[in-house]
Amino acid sequence: MTDKQRHSWVSIRDSIREMILNSTYGPGDKLPRDEEFAASFGCARSTVHRAMRDLAQSGLVERRRKGGTMVRRDPVTRATLNIPITRLEVEQKGSTYGYQLIRQSVQPSSPAIMANFDLPEARPMLRVEALHLADSRPYIFEDRWICLETVPEITSVDLTRESANEWLVRNRPYSRCDLRLYARPGTPIDSEVLQSTPGDALFVMERTTWIGEAPITSLCAVAHPGYQLFTQG
Amino acid sequence: MTDKQRHSWVSIRDSIREMILNSTYGPGDKLPRDEEFAASFGCARSTVHRAMRDLAQSGLVERRRKGGTMVRRDPVTRATLNIPITRLEVEQKGSTYGYQLIRQSVQPSSPAIMANFDLPEARPMLRVEALHLADSRPYIFEDRWICLETVPEITSVDLTRESANEWLVRNRPYSRCDLRLYARPGTPIDSEVLQSTPGDALFVMERTTWIGEAPITSLCAVAHPGYQLFTQG
DNA sequence: TACATTAATATGTAGCTACATATTATTGTC
DNA sequence: GACAATAATATGTAGCTACATATTAATGTA
């Protein structure tokens, strides 16, 4: 360690977090300017900035140019959810992956999909219903709508051979993602598609993604009974 | 825009992502060194570094000192899940929040909890069973274990008045979080606690957190029928 | 040839100057 | 007092030098 002790952005982040957690700064409070923190920690403004960016990303504070930094009023537990490509998930379980395109058609977005995307008017979309299988048994059924204005090239993809899920993860990055997760009893249609019993507890994941302001896809994925979504981070 | 056109780390990130998505670089491929990218983009290495950090964070590439940058073999859809403090979630729905401590006791971690934390031996933990209510109706039942070696101060908290959930979000940051989400039919015990019908489809969220290597808490939260976890980002 | 030691390397970071920009505060005008 | 215009401000970023460090490659030794 040199005479000039160099500050760690990590230790500065942790010090600021500690001041928030011990209520030196409470919810809604303005924090000192980066410059002021730099002076009091004896480091560079960019080091404070690096620490603050991390705190903002983890949901503890919010930042605004000129407006300054504020402790968030609504602290949350933030976790990163990694949603795997279904084929890789199945293969990682040691099972054999199968895929069936049930039907696809171009149609205007339904009211539910318009609501998910917050669209004032219907847009032309490709609706894809497909079944993912593990060892020839139904694994996940997905009902997906893809916006043709944002992803016109999806019409050239052979979705009998490759799932839209996989194509989109590989080809269409998103910048925003809404998630709705819940349990519901299986309907007769669910039971037919998933070969389960009506009334079974089914895990449902609805996901809507955008790139910038442009809607990409909105899907409802219904998993077979017993499915668990597991993520580490 | 000045004569010296300044590069945006965002546009560099997007260019690199495009090269990955169009298979210029495939899964497992090594990317050029930051220095090389800087030369070819005509910008600074730190600008490339900033772009790469974002790509790493979003799960597209992985970085190693000396080892370089590699396209990940297992691309994922990554979403940030914001798990709210239950009281705020209830209040945001316009309902009145209620909280009941059912029981708490100090006991050695159970085998299931040891497995969640990957512990070779039992640790002394505080087990807390509690019920969150909305408008006097059961909302979420949580069975939580808190590691007393990591969070000894939890024994001084009056958990009849404040949920462990809320205390921990406010006082005990975590650096790692494992999640397991699933649906299952309600057991007779679930039904009694949640005042639901046995067999109802229940959404279950298991969450285990660490600070560094130290285990913090592991809980199983069982939501009332119809509950939906919604997150935007 | 196997293993230990040392050197090299590519990313990670601290700090600095200078500029960019979204926001907020102040001033001017009616 | 309300609104528009302008100025000020606090964060965000580009690029640079220098140093730190985890890893990989090369060299030395038995």
XYZ file of C-alpha atoms (C1' of nucleotides) in Angstrom:
526
model
C 0.000 0.000 0.000
C 1.477 3.299 -1.056
C 1.691 6.441 1.041
C -1.182 7.814 -0.959
C -3.906 5.495 0.158
C -6.225 4.911 -2.720
C -9.896 4.769 -2.030
C -12.038 1.942 -3.183
C -15.320 2.801 -4.860
C -16.637 -0.290 -3.110
C -15.770 0.988 0.359
C -17.302 4.370 -0.455
C -20.455 2.699 -1.707
C -20.657 0.663 1.467
C -20.125 3.747 3.650
C -22.913 5.606 1.897
C -25.183 2.592 2.114
C -24.459 2.325 5.824
C -25.438 5.981 6.295
C -28.704 5.259 4.553
C -29.379 2.078 6.506
C -28.618 3.677 9.881
C -30.950 6.562 8.973
C -28.344 9.276 8.749
C -30.264 9.834 5.521
C -33.851 8.633 5.475
C -36.273 7.870 2.659
C -36.806 10.937 0.502
C -33.762 12.743 1.861
C -31.351 14.490 -0.501
C -27.801 13.264 -0.269
C -24.803 15.594 -0.456
C -23.501 16.385 -3.940
C -20.880 14.039 -5.341
C -18.340 16.846 -4.961
C -19.125 17.151 -1.257
C -18.861 13.432 -0.649
C -15.550 13.441 -2.543
C -14.221 16.143 -0.249
C -15.367 14.385 2.899
C -14.101 10.955 1.796
C -10.898 12.481 0.415
C -11.242 10.946 -3.017
C -12.193 11.901 -6.562
C -15.682 12.832 -7.676
C -15.535 10.070 -10.268
C -14.916 7.542 -7.510
C -18.027 8.744 -5.678
C -19.883 8.696 -8.979
C -18.886 5.070 -9.519
C -20.132 4.133 -6.066
C -23.383 6.031 -6.568
C -24.082 4.403 -9.892
C -23.952 1.061 -8.174
C -26.277 2.220 -5.376
C -28.689 3.568 -7.959
C -28.567 0.316 -9.894
C -29.321 -1.705 -6.784
C -32.349 0.465 -6.089
C -31.282 2.294 -2.931
C -31.000 5.815 -4.373
C -32.145 7.689 -7.424
C -30.092 10.126 -9.391
C -31.008 13.150 -11.485
C -28.799 15.598 -13.325
C -28.958 18.919 -11.428
C -31.612 17.401 -9.250
C -29.079 15.529 -7.165
C -29.269 12.205 -5.394
C -32.135 11.101 -3.222
C -32.752 8.106 -0.985
C -35.576 6.144 -2.535
C -38.849 6.246 -0.663
C -39.746 2.704 -1.615
C -36.826 0.390 -0.878
C -37.045 -2.979 -2.562
C -35.258 -6.259 -2.603
C -33.859 -6.434 -6.072
C -32.933 -9.724 -7.639
C -31.751 -10.527 -11.111
C -33.837 -13.178 -12.762
C -32.130 -15.162 -15.463
C -34.727 -16.667 -17.730
C -32.993 -19.359 -19.723
C -33.695 -20.441 -23.266
C -36.148 -23.232 -22.655
C -34.207 -25.742 -24.754
C -31.039 -25.191 -22.685
C -33.028 -25.425 -19.460
C -34.443 -28.789 -20.495
C -31.068 -30.060 -21.664
C -29.414 -28.922 -18.446
C -31.872 -31.136 -16.591
C -30.589 -34.060 -18.614
C -33.792 -34.352 -20.597
C -34.313 -34.397 -24.345
C -35.805 -31.214 -25.705
C -38.709 -31.193 -28.101
C -40.564 -28.350 -29.739
C -43.954 -28.144 -31.476
C -45.359 -25.149 -33.224
C -49.080 -25.393 -32.573
C -50.184 -22.448 -34.682
C -49.062 -19.079 -35.889
C -51.001 -16.285 -37.520
C -50.787 -12.590 -38.215
C -53.457 -10.673 -36.407
C -53.957 -7.311 -34.739
C -52.906 -7.205 -31.091
C -55.638 -8.253 -28.717
C -56.901 -5.885 -26.000
C -54.892 -7.774 -23.373
C -51.710 -7.429 -25.408
C -52.430 -3.761 -26.080
C -52.751 -3.312 -22.325
C -49.461 -5.118 -21.678
C -47.679 -2.857 -24.154
C -49.725 0.201 -23.186
C -50.673 0.699 -26.833
C -53.528 3.056 -27.739
C -54.223 1.209 -31.014
C -53.837 -2.320 -32.238
C -50.633 -3.148 -34.066
C -50.112 -5.978 -36.525
C -48.535 -8.882 -34.678
C -47.491 -12.435 -35.199
C -49.205 -14.698 -32.706
C -47.333 -17.904 -32.021
C -48.608 -20.744 -29.903
C -46.042 -23.408 -29.195
C -45.253 -26.265 -26.878
C -41.845 -27.070 -25.434
C -41.323 -30.677 -24.410
C -38.947 -32.510 -22.124
C -38.505 -36.219 -22.864
C -41.574 -36.017 -25.099
C -43.726 -34.739 -22.259
C -45.236 -31.223 -22.265
C -42.999 -28.825 -20.382
C -44.061 -25.246 -21.141
C -46.840 -23.957 -23.335
C -46.342 -20.460 -24.646
C -48.753 -18.050 -26.257
C -46.686 -15.256 -27.716
C -47.355 -12.058 -29.653
C -44.528 -10.457 -31.598
C -44.780 -6.941 -32.950
C -44.226 -7.013 -36.721
C -43.302 -3.349 -36.930
C -40.392 -3.869 -34.563
C -39.397 -7.375 -35.646
C -40.460 -7.745 -39.305
C -37.775 -10.379 -39.918
C -39.601 -12.837 -37.659
C -41.879 -13.651 -40.609
C -38.860 -15.159 -42.385
C -38.024 -17.475 -39.510
C -39.127 -21.073 -39.709
C -40.877 -21.342 -36.371
C -41.637 -24.996 -36.899
C -37.934 -25.645 -36.358
C -36.845 -23.004 -33.883
C -38.807 -21.489 -31.028
C -39.513 -17.785 -31.133
C -38.119 -17.699 -27.594
C -34.728 -18.823 -28.782
C -34.659 -16.699 -31.918
C -35.550 -13.552 -30.003
C -32.990 -14.062 -27.221
C -30.305 -14.512 -29.882
C -31.438 -11.831 -32.295
C -33.485 -9.170 -30.614
C -32.104 -7.540 -27.500
C -34.485 -5.667 -25.302
C -33.986 -2.662 -23.095
C -37.066 -3.005 -20.921
C -38.834 -6.030 -19.548
C -42.081 -6.280 -17.558
C -42.794 -9.489 -15.679
C -45.911 -10.876 -14.084
C -45.589 -14.150 -12.208
C -48.391 -16.078 -10.603
C -50.071 -19.399 -9.916
C -53.453 -20.401 -11.237
C -55.478 -23.569 -11.517
C -55.195 -25.267 -14.885
C -58.109 -24.752 -17.248
C -59.453 -27.598 -19.403
C -57.449 -26.146 -22.325
C -54.281 -26.031 -20.221
C -54.870 -29.613 -19.191
C -55.285 -30.733 -22.776
C -52.116 -29.023 -23.969
C -49.979 -29.873 -20.937
C -51.517 -33.324 -20.413
C -52.218 -32.464 -16.796
C -55.302 -32.488 -14.590
C -57.756 -29.576 -14.588
C -57.325 -27.629 -11.400
C -53.625 -28.455 -11.070
C -51.535 -25.602 -9.688
C -49.754 -24.071 -12.675
C -46.946 -21.531 -12.641
C -47.483 -18.733 -15.166
C -44.950 -16.204 -16.364
C -46.033 -13.258 -18.468
C -43.212 -11.274 -20.010
C -43.364 -8.118 -22.128
C -40.268 -6.579 -23.661
C -39.402 -3.400 -25.497
C -36.357 -2.056 -27.277
C -36.427 1.622 -26.525
C -40.080 2.551 -26.909
C -40.753 -0.121 -29.500
C -42.669 -3.197 -28.363
C -40.979 -6.496 -29.134
C -42.942 -9.389 -27.713
C -45.456 -10.216 -25.039
C -45.986 -13.773 -24.006
C -47.787 -15.920 -21.523
C -45.845 -19.074 -20.614
C -47.687 -21.780 -18.689
C -45.495 -24.405 -17.113
C -46.302 -28.011 -16.406
C -47.258 -28.862 -12.804
C -44.211 -28.998 -10.550
C -42.130 -26.569 -12.627
C -39.784 -24.336 -10.653
C -38.006 -21.253 -11.879
C -34.659 -21.100 -10.118
C -32.080 -18.356 -10.401
C -28.854 -17.629 -8.639
C -27.151 -14.302 -8.396
C -21.282 18.244 -32.213
C -17.651 19.254 -32.176
C -15.028 18.462 -34.777
C -13.703 15.785 -32.489
C -16.647 13.455 -32.585
C -16.934 11.920 -29.188
C -17.900 8.315 -29.001
C -20.735 7.140 -26.901
C -20.142 4.101 -24.720
C -23.750 3.221 -25.499
C -23.176 3.147 -29.253
C -20.043 1.055 -28.780
C -21.933 -1.352 -26.560
C -24.658 -1.647 -29.177
C -22.112 -2.233 -31.953
C -20.446 -5.027 -30.019
C -23.793 -6.540 -29.153
C -24.756 -6.442 -32.830
C -21.557 -8.307 -33.738
C -22.452 -10.972 -31.197
C -26.067 -11.233 -32.316
C -25.169 -11.463 -36.013
C -22.619 -14.180 -35.177
C -19.505 -12.264 -36.052
C -18.576 -13.664 -32.633
C -20.378 -16.818 -31.573
C -20.927 -18.459 -28.182
C -17.579 -19.289 -26.563
C -15.596 -17.023 -28.891
C -12.944 -14.718 -27.504
C -13.511 -11.055 -28.270
C -10.684 -8.692 -29.227
C -8.882 -7.004 -26.319
C -10.318 -3.726 -25.129
C -7.248 -1.988 -26.584
C -7.960 -3.464 -30.015
C -11.603 -2.474 -29.945
C -10.559 1.037 -28.879
C -8.265 1.282 -31.860
C -10.873 0.019 -34.282
C -13.668 2.210 -32.895
C -11.308 5.182 -32.588
C -12.044 5.814 -28.920
C -10.476 5.331 -25.508
C -9.978 1.968 -23.830
C -11.985 3.208 -20.851
C -14.937 3.876 -23.154
C -14.774 0.301 -24.445
C -14.386 -0.879 -20.855
C -17.554 0.993 -19.881
C -19.481 -0.604 -22.734
C -18.149 -4.049 -21.906
C -19.051 -3.764 -18.264
C -22.635 -3.186 -19.305
C -22.603 -6.161 -21.677
C -21.172 -8.325 -18.911
C -23.798 -7.116 -16.491
C -26.585 -7.940 -18.905
C -25.252 -11.447 -19.330
C -24.024 -11.410 -22.922
C -20.286 -11.670 -22.254
C -17.996 -12.661 -19.432
C -14.811 -10.890 -18.467
C -11.606 -12.077 -16.829
C -8.447 -10.177 -16.028
C -5.740 -11.413 -18.419
C -8.187 -14.013 -19.644
C -9.997 -11.543 -21.830
C -13.622 -11.286 -22.869
C -15.709 -14.177 -24.083
C -19.196 -14.486 -25.516
C -21.230 -16.469 -23.053
C -22.206 -19.952 -24.140
C -25.547 -19.831 -22.366
C -27.399 -16.646 -23.320
C -30.298 -15.753 -21.057
C -33.073 -13.258 -20.821
C -32.199 -11.263 -17.791
C -34.823 -9.342 -15.889
C -34.590 -7.380 -12.701
C -37.130 -8.461 -10.160
C -38.115 -5.867 -7.592
C -39.531 -7.577 -4.551
C -41.299 -4.921 -2.555
C -41.624 -4.678 1.212
C -44.905 -6.474 1.702
C -46.463 -3.625 3.709
C -45.790 -1.125 0.904
C -47.134 -3.567 -1.685
C -50.383 -3.923 0.246
C -50.684 -0.190 0.816
C -50.006 0.535 -2.848
C -53.014 -1.614 -3.646
C -55.098 0.669 -1.456
C -55.526 -1.950 1.237
C -54.829 -1.756 4.938
C -51.769 -3.678 5.993
C -51.759 -6.024 8.935
C -49.039 -8.164 10.422
C -49.082 -11.097 12.813
C -46.105 -12.822 14.291
C -47.196 -16.447 14.558
C -44.118 -17.785 16.297
C -40.411 -17.286 16.585
C -37.736 -19.489 18.076
C -34.016 -20.045 18.036
C -33.080 -23.390 16.563
C -30.358 -24.954 14.476
C -30.895 -24.671 10.738
C -32.972 -27.480 9.285
C -31.564 -29.725 6.522
C -33.584 -27.848 3.898
C -32.184 -24.515 5.048
C -28.671 -25.937 5.187
C -29.155 -27.047 1.599
C -30.413 -23.612 0.540
C -27.342 -21.966 2.089
C -25.033 -24.823 1.074
C -23.892 -25.183 4.689
C -21.988 -28.299 5.779
C -23.129 -27.934 9.398
C -26.149 -26.488 11.152
C -25.908 -22.885 12.288
C -27.951 -21.261 15.053
C -30.826 -19.411 13.429
C -33.918 -17.492 14.351
C -36.968 -19.056 12.777
C -39.846 -16.643 12.281
C -43.274 -17.588 11.053
C -45.492 -14.639 10.282
C -48.579 -13.639 8.386
C -49.014 -10.476 6.349
C -52.606 -9.320 5.925
C -54.438 -7.024 3.533
C -57.718 -5.599 4.812
C -57.613 -8.157 7.628
C -57.428 -11.033 5.148
C -54.382 -13.297 4.895
C -52.083 -12.081 2.117
C -48.702 -13.809 2.434
C -47.515 -16.358 4.948
C -43.777 -16.464 5.429
C -41.573 -19.038 7.109
C -38.178 -17.453 7.501
C -34.813 -18.488 8.946
C -32.291 -15.802 9.876
C -28.673 -16.615 10.575
C -27.766 -15.366 14.048
C -24.042 -15.319 13.346
C -24.535 -12.830 10.546
C -27.429 -10.864 11.991
C -27.158 -11.117 15.793
C -29.042 -7.829 16.233
C -32.235 -9.421 14.945
C -32.764 -10.842 18.443
C -33.242 -7.299 19.737
C -35.925 -6.471 17.204
C -39.529 -6.637 18.294
C -40.896 -8.872 15.564
C -44.413 -8.621 16.918
C -44.467 -5.032 15.659
C -42.272 -5.097 12.550
C -41.864 -7.847 10.005
C -38.442 -9.372 9.584
C -38.907 -8.730 5.868
C -39.055 -4.992 6.426
C -36.302 -4.876 9.018
C -33.907 -6.800 6.809
C -34.525 -4.745 3.664
C -33.854 -1.611 5.661
C -30.945 -2.863 7.762
C -29.194 -5.764 6.139
C -28.075 -5.395 2.550
C -27.241 -8.511 0.648
C -24.769 -9.173 -2.127
C -26.179 -12.423 -3.428
C -29.745 -13.644 -3.785
C -31.048 -17.042 -4.907
C -34.669 -17.329 -5.956
C -36.946 -20.265 -6.519
C -40.444 -19.533 -7.780
C -43.182 -22.052 -8.315
C -46.823 -22.975 -7.977
C -48.165 -25.721 -5.782
C -51.491 -26.853 -4.452
C -52.315 -25.570 -0.983
C -51.845 -28.030 1.853
C -54.310 -28.254 4.754
C -51.875 -26.162 6.819
C -51.624 -23.530 4.058
C -55.391 -23.429 3.876
C -55.729 -22.911 7.573
C -53.199 -20.092 7.697
C -54.303 -18.393 4.462
C -58.009 -19.136 4.932
C -58.130 -20.680 1.491
C -59.273 -24.006 0.087
C -56.961 -27.032 0.133
C -55.756 -27.664 -3.385
C -55.916 -24.002 -4.395
C -53.114 -22.942 -6.717
C -50.617 -21.073 -4.562
C -47.652 -19.005 -5.707
C -44.519 -19.708 -3.674
C -41.331 -17.676 -3.595
C -38.263 -19.006 -1.859
C -35.470 -16.531 -1.405
C -32.022 -17.001 0.109
C -29.607 -14.117 0.586
C -25.966 -13.705 1.542
C -23.694 -10.787 2.306
C -20.375 -11.860 0.901
C -20.105 -15.505 1.959
C -22.178 -15.019 5.096
C -25.747 -16.343 5.019
C -28.396 -13.802 5.956
C -31.860 -15.273 5.581
C -33.753 -17.958 3.758
C -37.481 -17.825 3.533
C -40.437 -19.464 1.955
C -43.281 -17.056 1.231
C -46.635 -18.537 0.293
C -49.086 -16.098 -1.239
C -52.863 -16.169 -1.063
C -54.661 -17.530 -4.146
C -54.725 -15.022 -6.987
C -51.571 -13.234 -5.900
C -49.408 -11.855 -8.733
C -45.827 -10.659 -8.532
C -45.456 -7.818 -11.010
C -42.277 -5.959 -11.831
C -41.374 -3.367 -14.390
C -37.942 -2.572 -15.617
C 8.054 -34.712 -18.760
C 6.207 -32.578 -14.544
C 6.126 -29.097 -11.498
C 7.601 -24.560 -9.562
C 8.772 -19.992 -10.358
C 8.749 -15.877 -12.803
C 7.216 -12.796 -16.401
C 3.784 -11.006 -19.205
C -0.736 -9.666 -20.068
C -5.484 -7.970 -20.366
C -8.863 -6.339 -17.550
C -10.083 -3.342 -13.356
C -9.643 0.923 -11.044
C -8.228 5.922 -9.129
C -8.032 10.243 -10.302
C -7.814 14.010 -13.171
C -9.439 17.672 -16.875
C -12.786 19.018 -19.801
C -17.032 18.841 -21.826
C -22.270 17.447 -22.119
C -26.790 17.741 -20.559
C -31.060 17.397 -17.890
C -32.805 19.774 -14.508
C -33.682 23.562 -11.201
C -33.211 28.404 -9.860
C -33.110 33.092 -11.049
C -34.216 36.985 -13.664
C -36.964 39.574 -16.942
C -41.281 40.926 -18.918
C -46.112 41.688 -19.122
C -48.636 36.857 -10.047
C -47.837 34.154 -14.284
C -45.061 32.879 -17.758
C -40.814 32.946 -20.703
C -36.054 33.205 -21.081
C -31.679 32.691 -19.276
C -28.249 31.174 -16.018
C -26.575 28.020 -12.858
C -25.949 23.577 -11.248
C -25.137 18.738 -10.197
C -24.831 14.597 -12.404
C -23.146 11.981 -16.683
C -19.473 11.042 -19.786
C -14.874 10.906 -22.851
C -10.409 10.350 -22.585
C -6.136 10.225 -20.549
C -2.090 8.498 -17.289
C -0.770 5.519 -13.987
C -1.230 1.849 -11.074
C -3.464 -2.783 -9.358
C -4.346 -7.492 -9.941
C -6.062 -11.971 -11.458
C -4.876 -14.804 -14.783
C -2.152 -17.085 -18.458
C 2.265 -17.994 -20.757
C 7.046 -18.730 -20.608
C 11.085 -20.211 -18.375
C 13.816 -22.851 -15.061
C 14.762 -26.972 -12.517
C 14.707 -31.751 -11.214
